[in-house]
């Protein structure tokens, strides 16, 4: 905590938020003091949300907590945005640009095994089944940090040159409902919020993801592609059933599907130019047949494509269709390929925004910021980046006393964070927003 500013230096610091061309040390001091004052509340919010996790699209309690907080701060609040999303608008005392900060609110359909006193015991309904629910991706921390940043910036409102929109997003982890027979679902998550007009007038957006696998208090970032685009794949291989003893009188979809699985591996290894960007195709499920001596009518394959370049993504999608259809056809079977419901674009930090934002990020992190390798996981923050320049980064927060290289990763039932980094996250988000508003 660094909130020991004298009244005089605080006044100077506040003035510097309004008048410096970019965020300077005095401006950061004002933000830091405001964030430090909220730090104990951020821990309470995080624990409360952690103990009451809600699945994608069902973030009712969380959204209510957020909306009440933003209203108390005197922000303009919209609820029910793109589902259960909440948007708070803070209009500064001085005219200026509009910047957005984003946090995702949803938890995962999985058990928690952290042993924390506030560990989740919640159950939820996922695709018609009762499941345990846990905040094993740290979105509870994201919500607490953005609530903290909102309170800090609301306290500095008079000196704020422009408008900050606080976007609390539902359903980042995936579609809240099952796909229809065409593999389609209604828009969800960031895409639904964009379609609801949340980025109207917004000139840039910032967001972060907490991770236990970076050093404590370290920001991890990179310019250009940061996280993979993700497309879910369903391939229906239609053959003709028959007796296992006489395959010549059938069309065997099991063999055809097996060849398709292997053939798809050549899309990345033989067909895409991986000297440009890497890519991954994984088939994670093969379903078909009931018995050892029955050739089934059909087999269904489920998989995922990960890419780091939009052109390569579109190319790979086409090649997956061609490869599956052609291989199946060679034995008289038919392959029908469909993509979705997951279809997240590549999370890409534009070079200009990254470069312009780095000084403020480094200032807010006390110099602790490093370039990290690409991440083959995905993030629907990319839907915002399709519309306005957006910068996304990771915040290292391994549990105290745990080596970041060995800490349970996001989506592990043992995933945990260091709550001392909540103010670091809030400070960095607030600093990036103020800096963006200050920049000519
Ligand atoms: Ni996440």
XYZ file of C-alpha atoms and ligand atoms in Angstrom:
441
model
C 0.000 0.000 0.000
C 1.336 3.375 -0.957
C -1.316 5.809 0.211
C 0.798 8.093 2.358
C 0.413 11.152 0.173
C 0.239 14.502 1.905
C -2.752 16.713 1.107
C -0.533 19.009 -0.918
C 1.117 16.334 -3.032
C -2.262 14.658 -3.575
C -3.621 17.908 -5.022
C -0.629 18.103 -7.330
C -1.070 14.473 -8.291
C -4.752 14.955 -9.075
C -3.969 17.974 -11.218
C -1.412 15.962 -13.143
C -4.098 13.405 -14.114
C -5.871 16.189 -15.939
C -2.930 18.029 -17.433
C -0.045 15.713 -18.205
C 0.146 14.547 -21.838
C 0.527 10.953 -20.708
C 0.336 9.346 -17.315
C 3.287 10.436 -15.171
C 4.498 9.388 -11.734
C 2.360 12.008 -9.976
C -0.747 10.864 -11.857
C 0.003 7.281 -10.952
C 0.364 8.297 -7.294
C -3.184 9.631 -7.276
C -4.496 6.424 -8.847
C -2.420 4.305 -6.507
C -3.746 6.085 -3.427
C -7.336 5.652 -4.632
C -6.794 1.957 -5.467
C -5.046 1.247 -2.144
C -8.044 2.662 -0.299
C -10.297 0.108 -2.073
C -7.895 -2.856 -1.670
C -9.616 -4.475 1.357
C -12.979 -4.280 -0.425
C -11.548 -5.935 -3.535
C -10.534 -8.944 -1.414
C -14.060 -9.133 0.075
C -15.711 -8.890 -3.355
C -13.414 -11.518 -4.820
C -14.116 -13.971 -1.973
C -17.852 -13.372 -2.150
C -17.945 -13.919 -5.928
C -15.585 -16.884 -5.588
C -17.936 -18.568 -3.099
C -20.915 -17.880 -5.378
C -19.682 -18.744 -8.897
C -22.137 -18.677 -11.793
C -21.921 -20.413 -15.150
C -21.728 -18.678 -18.524
C -24.895 -16.717 -19.216
C -26.201 -17.249 -15.683
C -24.225 -14.483 -13.931
C -27.314 -12.989 -12.249
C -26.031 -12.552 -8.694
C -22.629 -11.321 -9.864
C -24.220 -8.833 -12.256
C -26.454 -7.513 -9.476
C -23.482 -7.060 -7.137
C -21.634 -5.164 -9.867
C -24.607 -2.994 -10.855
C -25.332 -2.001 -7.236
C -21.697 -1.045 -6.726
C -21.543 1.056 -9.905
C -24.813 2.819 -9.008
C -23.480 3.655 -5.548
C -20.469 5.243 -7.244
C -22.818 7.464 -9.237
C -22.109 5.900 -12.627
C -24.697 5.529 -15.390
C -25.498 1.813 -15.304
C -26.981 -0.454 -17.967
C -27.906 -4.030 -17.092
C -28.945 -6.975 -19.242
C -26.458 -5.991 -21.949
C -25.829 -8.976 -24.242
C -27.429 -11.286 -21.665
C -26.413 -10.634 -18.057
C -23.770 -8.031 -18.948
C -23.411 -4.787 -16.993
C -21.942 -1.524 -18.275
C -21.068 1.442 -16.086
C -20.259 4.793 -17.660
C -18.131 7.290 -15.769
C -18.145 10.748 -17.320
C -15.116 12.728 -16.226
C -15.230 16.367 -15.216
C -13.271 17.368 -18.313
C -14.126 16.732 -21.971
C -12.229 14.033 -23.833
C -12.160 10.611 -25.439
C -13.969 7.401 -24.456
C -12.050 4.348 -23.245
C -13.405 0.980 -22.082
C -12.121 -1.488 -19.476
C -13.424 -5.056 -19.534
C -13.785 -7.921 -17.041
C -15.434 -11.289 -17.669
C -17.723 -12.667 -14.960
C -18.390 -16.369 -15.590
C -17.182 -19.517 -13.815
C -16.600 -23.069 -15.061
C -18.570 -26.330 -14.825
C -15.987 -28.118 -12.641
C -15.241 -28.909 -8.997
C -12.956 -26.748 -6.858
C -10.197 -28.490 -4.887
C -8.281 -25.568 -3.412
C -9.300 -26.130 0.209
C -9.801 -22.367 0.609
C -12.207 -21.348 3.396
C -14.331 -19.607 0.739
C -14.041 -22.420 -1.829
C -17.088 -23.017 -4.001
C -19.706 -25.550 -3.013
C -22.020 -24.295 -5.754
C -23.889 -26.397 -8.264
C -25.273 -25.213 -11.558
C -27.049 -26.425 -14.634
C -24.826 -26.982 -17.672
C -26.480 -28.219 -20.884
C -29.281 -29.813 -18.869
C -27.010 -31.538 -16.335
C -26.306 -30.607 -12.720
C -22.604 -29.831 -12.347
C -20.263 -28.346 -9.746
C -19.321 -24.728 -10.508
C -16.019 -23.024 -9.683
C -14.104 -19.853 -10.474
C -11.105 -21.835 -11.710
C -10.163 -19.258 -14.340
C -9.914 -16.276 -11.986
C -12.784 -14.264 -13.453
C -13.838 -13.571 -9.827
C -10.584 -11.618 -9.500
C -11.235 -9.804 -12.807
C -14.620 -8.590 -11.539
C -13.175 -7.480 -8.176
C -10.297 -5.635 -9.877
C -12.593 -3.778 -12.276
C -14.999 -2.867 -9.443
C -11.943 -1.503 -7.616
C -10.733 0.420 -10.661
C -14.232 1.895 -11.055
C -14.281 3.084 -7.459
C -10.781 4.545 -7.733
C -11.520 6.421 -10.958
C -14.943 7.579 -9.710
C -13.076 9.277 -6.841
C -10.874 11.084 -9.385
C -13.816 11.963 -11.644
C -13.465 15.772 -11.467
C -9.949 15.593 -12.955
C -10.732 12.868 -15.507
C -10.415 14.150 -19.091
C -13.010 11.989 -20.847
C -15.242 8.984 -20.257
C -14.497 5.484 -18.969
C -16.866 2.609 -19.712
C -16.618 -0.379 -17.365
C -17.728 -3.503 -19.218
C -18.626 -6.553 -17.111
C -19.064 -9.349 -19.624
C -20.944 -12.646 -19.307
C -20.184 -15.992 -20.957
C -16.505 -15.700 -21.901
C -15.933 -19.414 -21.371
C -18.373 -20.538 -24.046
C -21.920 -20.812 -25.285
C -24.498 -20.922 -22.480
C -26.850 -23.119 -24.527
C -26.530 -26.210 -26.684
C -26.124 -25.698 -30.427
C -29.071 -26.445 -32.715
C -28.914 -29.130 -35.435
C -26.961 -26.720 -37.656
C -24.373 -26.174 -34.917
C -25.617 -22.621 -34.341
C -26.205 -20.776 -31.060
C -27.401 -17.224 -30.464
C -24.528 -14.727 -29.994
C -23.022 -14.839 -26.520
C -20.232 -13.234 -24.498
C -18.252 -10.361 -25.974
C -19.914 -10.759 -29.376
C -23.397 -10.293 -27.875
C -22.219 -7.193 -26.010
C -20.712 -5.731 -29.183
C -23.983 -6.412 -31.005
C -25.817 -4.635 -28.166
C -23.776 -1.521 -29.014
C -21.452 -1.502 -26.013
C -18.551 -0.093 -28.048
C -20.490 2.876 -29.431
C -18.179 5.945 -29.183
C -15.432 3.817 -27.536
C -11.987 4.538 -29.001
C -9.936 1.835 -27.260
C -10.468 -1.053 -24.866
C -8.184 -2.679 -22.285
C -8.503 -5.998 -20.485
C -6.369 -8.421 -18.522
C -6.296 -12.067 -17.477
C -4.936 -13.196 -14.149
C -2.572 -16.170 -14.206
C -0.655 -18.166 -11.613
C 2.044 -18.971 -14.173
C 3.881 -15.657 -14.361
C 6.061 -14.149 -11.616
C 4.099 -12.295 -8.953
C 3.124 -8.765 -9.975
C 4.444 -9.226 -13.509
C 2.505 -8.104 -16.581
C 2.909 -10.429 -19.573
C 2.162 -8.923 -22.975
C 3.057 -9.021 -26.615
C 2.412 -6.902 -29.675
C 0.516 -8.640 -32.478
C -1.126 -12.050 -32.020
C -1.235 -12.933 -28.301
C -3.846 -15.662 -28.003
C -5.117 -18.118 -30.590
C -8.300 -17.955 -32.565
C -10.438 -20.939 -31.646
C -12.943 -22.777 -33.834
C -14.821 -25.852 -32.711
C -15.212 -28.519 -35.406
C -17.905 -31.177 -35.832
C -17.486 -33.768 -38.592
C -20.291 -36.174 -39.312
C -19.017 -39.176 -41.323
C -21.899 -41.003 -42.959
C -21.327 -44.564 -44.176
C -23.604 -47.560 -44.540
C -24.002 -49.987 -41.690
C -23.565 -53.739 -42.018
C -22.140 -56.923 -40.526
C -18.554 -56.725 -39.304
C -17.824 -60.028 -41.066
C -18.637 -58.653 -44.543
C -17.401 -55.061 -44.827
C -17.627 -55.176 -48.648
C -21.404 -54.996 -48.320
C -21.164 -51.884 -46.093
C -19.437 -48.476 -46.204
C -17.362 -48.385 -43.039
C -17.502 -44.928 -41.406
C -15.114 -46.052 -38.616
C -12.236 -46.570 -41.040
C -13.182 -43.462 -43.027
C -13.323 -41.367 -39.834
C -9.938 -42.769 -38.736
C -8.423 -41.696 -42.055
C -10.009 -38.278 -41.673
C -8.401 -37.852 -38.207
C -4.973 -38.653 -39.651
C -5.563 -36.634 -42.805
C -6.459 -33.552 -40.760
C -3.029 -33.688 -39.127
C -1.511 -32.984 -42.528
C -3.417 -29.690 -42.805
C -1.042 -28.127 -40.285
C 2.072 -30.202 -40.994
C 1.933 -30.197 -44.837
C -0.423 -27.473 -46.021
C -0.220 -24.362 -43.823
C 2.801 -22.069 -43.920
C 3.812 -22.511 -40.284
C 6.857 -20.288 -40.768
C 4.348 -17.432 -40.592
C 2.379 -18.497 -37.500
C 1.833 -21.817 -35.687
C -1.489 -23.673 -35.767
C -3.035 -26.690 -34.039
C -5.763 -29.132 -35.001
C -6.912 -31.567 -32.317
C -9.682 -34.118 -32.609
C -10.791 -34.740 -29.052
C -13.755 -37.059 -29.517
C -14.684 -39.973 -31.806
C -18.158 -41.389 -31.280
C -19.688 -44.225 -33.261
C -20.846 -47.805 -33.113
C -22.260 -50.058 -30.408
C -20.722 -53.507 -30.785
C -17.598 -55.344 -31.991
C -19.208 -56.975 -35.042
C -21.524 -54.218 -36.256
C -20.368 -51.614 -38.754
C -22.295 -48.475 -37.756
C -24.018 -46.052 -40.100
C -22.068 -43.049 -38.929
C -19.307 -41.636 -36.765
C -19.049 -38.166 -35.260
C -15.730 -36.367 -34.683
C -15.305 -33.306 -32.464
C -12.223 -31.125 -32.540
C -10.672 -27.694 -32.303
C -8.613 -25.491 -34.602
C -6.214 -22.920 -33.086
C -4.647 -20.230 -35.270
C -2.788 -16.926 -34.836
C -3.523 -15.283 -38.177
C -6.946 -14.557 -39.633
C -5.873 -15.457 -43.182
C -4.404 -18.777 -42.023
C -7.559 -19.389 -39.986
C -9.836 -19.001 -43.006
C -7.455 -21.093 -45.134
C -7.346 -23.868 -42.513
C -11.153 -23.926 -42.168
C -11.469 -24.461 -45.922
C -8.742 -27.130 -45.982
C -10.408 -29.027 -43.129
C -13.605 -29.232 -45.176
C -11.780 -30.320 -48.360
C -9.630 -32.890 -46.528
C -12.525 -34.468 -44.615
C -14.905 -34.551 -47.585
C -12.325 -35.919 -50.021
C -11.004 -38.638 -47.719
C -14.521 -39.800 -46.841
C -15.538 -39.761 -50.514
C -12.583 -41.992 -51.452
C -14.304 -44.922 -49.704
C -17.848 -43.971 -50.680
C -18.651 -42.316 -47.341
C -19.736 -38.711 -46.877
C -18.271 -36.184 -44.463
C -20.261 -33.147 -43.398
C -18.152 -30.520 -41.635
C -19.492 -27.673 -39.541
C -17.759 -25.102 -37.379
C -18.936 -23.501 -34.158
C -20.496 -22.726 -31.779
C -17.040 -21.602 -30.571
C -15.561 -19.258 -33.185
C -13.270 -16.798 -31.412
C -11.001 -14.650 -33.573
C -7.291 -14.277 -32.796
C -6.625 -11.990 -29.807
C -4.287 -9.465 -31.400
C -2.755 -6.389 -29.795
C -2.307 -3.705 -32.474
C 1.334 -2.543 -32.618
C 0.489 1.176 -32.336
C -1.769 0.803 -29.279
C 0.686 -1.600 -27.628
C 3.598 0.770 -28.100
C 1.591 3.766 -26.904
C 0.266 1.906 -23.826
C 3.520 0.319 -22.661
C 4.983 3.299 -20.753
C 1.817 3.581 -18.607
C 1.658 -0.189 -18.101
C 5.308 -0.327 -17.014
C 4.813 2.676 -14.742
C 1.779 1.068 -13.100
C 3.593 -2.276 -12.724
C 6.685 -0.687 -11.189
C 8.665 -1.810 -14.238
C 7.523 -5.429 -13.990
C 6.369 -6.142 -17.533
C 7.730 -8.751 -19.927
C 7.072 -10.000 -23.440
C 5.590 -13.506 -23.269
C 5.270 -16.264 -25.904
C 2.006 -16.716 -27.796
C -0.722 -18.541 -25.912
C -2.673 -21.271 -27.751
C -5.640 -20.758 -25.437
C -8.230 -18.282 -26.657
C -10.211 -15.314 -25.375
C -13.289 -13.603 -26.728
C -11.754 -10.207 -25.888
C -10.851 -10.604 -29.579
C -14.477 -9.768 -30.462
C -13.957 -6.272 -29.006
C -10.630 -5.956 -30.844
C -12.419 -6.607 -34.142
C -14.299 -3.329 -33.619
C -11.870 -1.000 -31.793
C -8.144 -1.156 -30.985
C -7.779 -3.240 -27.841
C -4.862 -4.228 -25.625
C -4.942 -7.449 -23.607
C -2.311 -8.600 -21.108
C -1.728 -11.146 -18.366
C -1.177 -10.407 -14.688
C 1.048 -12.809 -12.739
C -0.418 -13.739 -9.339
C 0.765 -17.176 -8.183
C -0.385 -18.089 -4.663
C 2.075 -16.923 -1.993
C 4.990 -19.287 -1.553
C 4.234 -21.208 -4.759
C 6.673 -21.285 -7.698
C 4.897 -19.739 -10.706
C 6.357 -22.421 -12.966
C 4.688 -25.142 -10.877
C 1.478 -23.371 -9.821
C -1.787 -25.077 -10.880
C -2.831 -23.367 -14.133
C -6.162 -21.757 -15.015
C -8.955 -24.367 -15.322
C -7.224 -26.661 -12.798
C -9.418 -27.579 -9.775
C -6.458 -26.387 -7.647
C -6.142 -23.016 -9.419
C -5.618 -20.179 -6.955
C -4.239 -16.644 -6.961
C -2.504 -14.160 -4.683
C -5.094 -11.600 -3.596
C -2.289 -9.078 -2.938
C -2.174 -8.640 -6.720
C -5.789 -7.440 -6.958
C -4.704 -3.815 -6.417
C -1.915 -4.287 -8.993
C -4.494 -5.303 -11.578
C -6.886 -2.481 -10.670
C -4.061 0.058 -10.691
C -2.808 -1.060 -14.108
C -6.297 -0.952 -15.671
C -7.028 2.494 -14.201
C -3.596 3.752 -15.281
C -4.065 2.501 -18.863
C -7.467 4.199 -19.059
C -6.243 7.556 -17.725
C -3.173 7.402 -19.940
C -5.292 6.719 -23.018
C -7.589 9.648 -22.193
C -4.576 11.925 -21.716
C -2.821 10.991 -24.960
C -3.425 13.437 -27.813
Ni -10.490 -17.010 -18.388
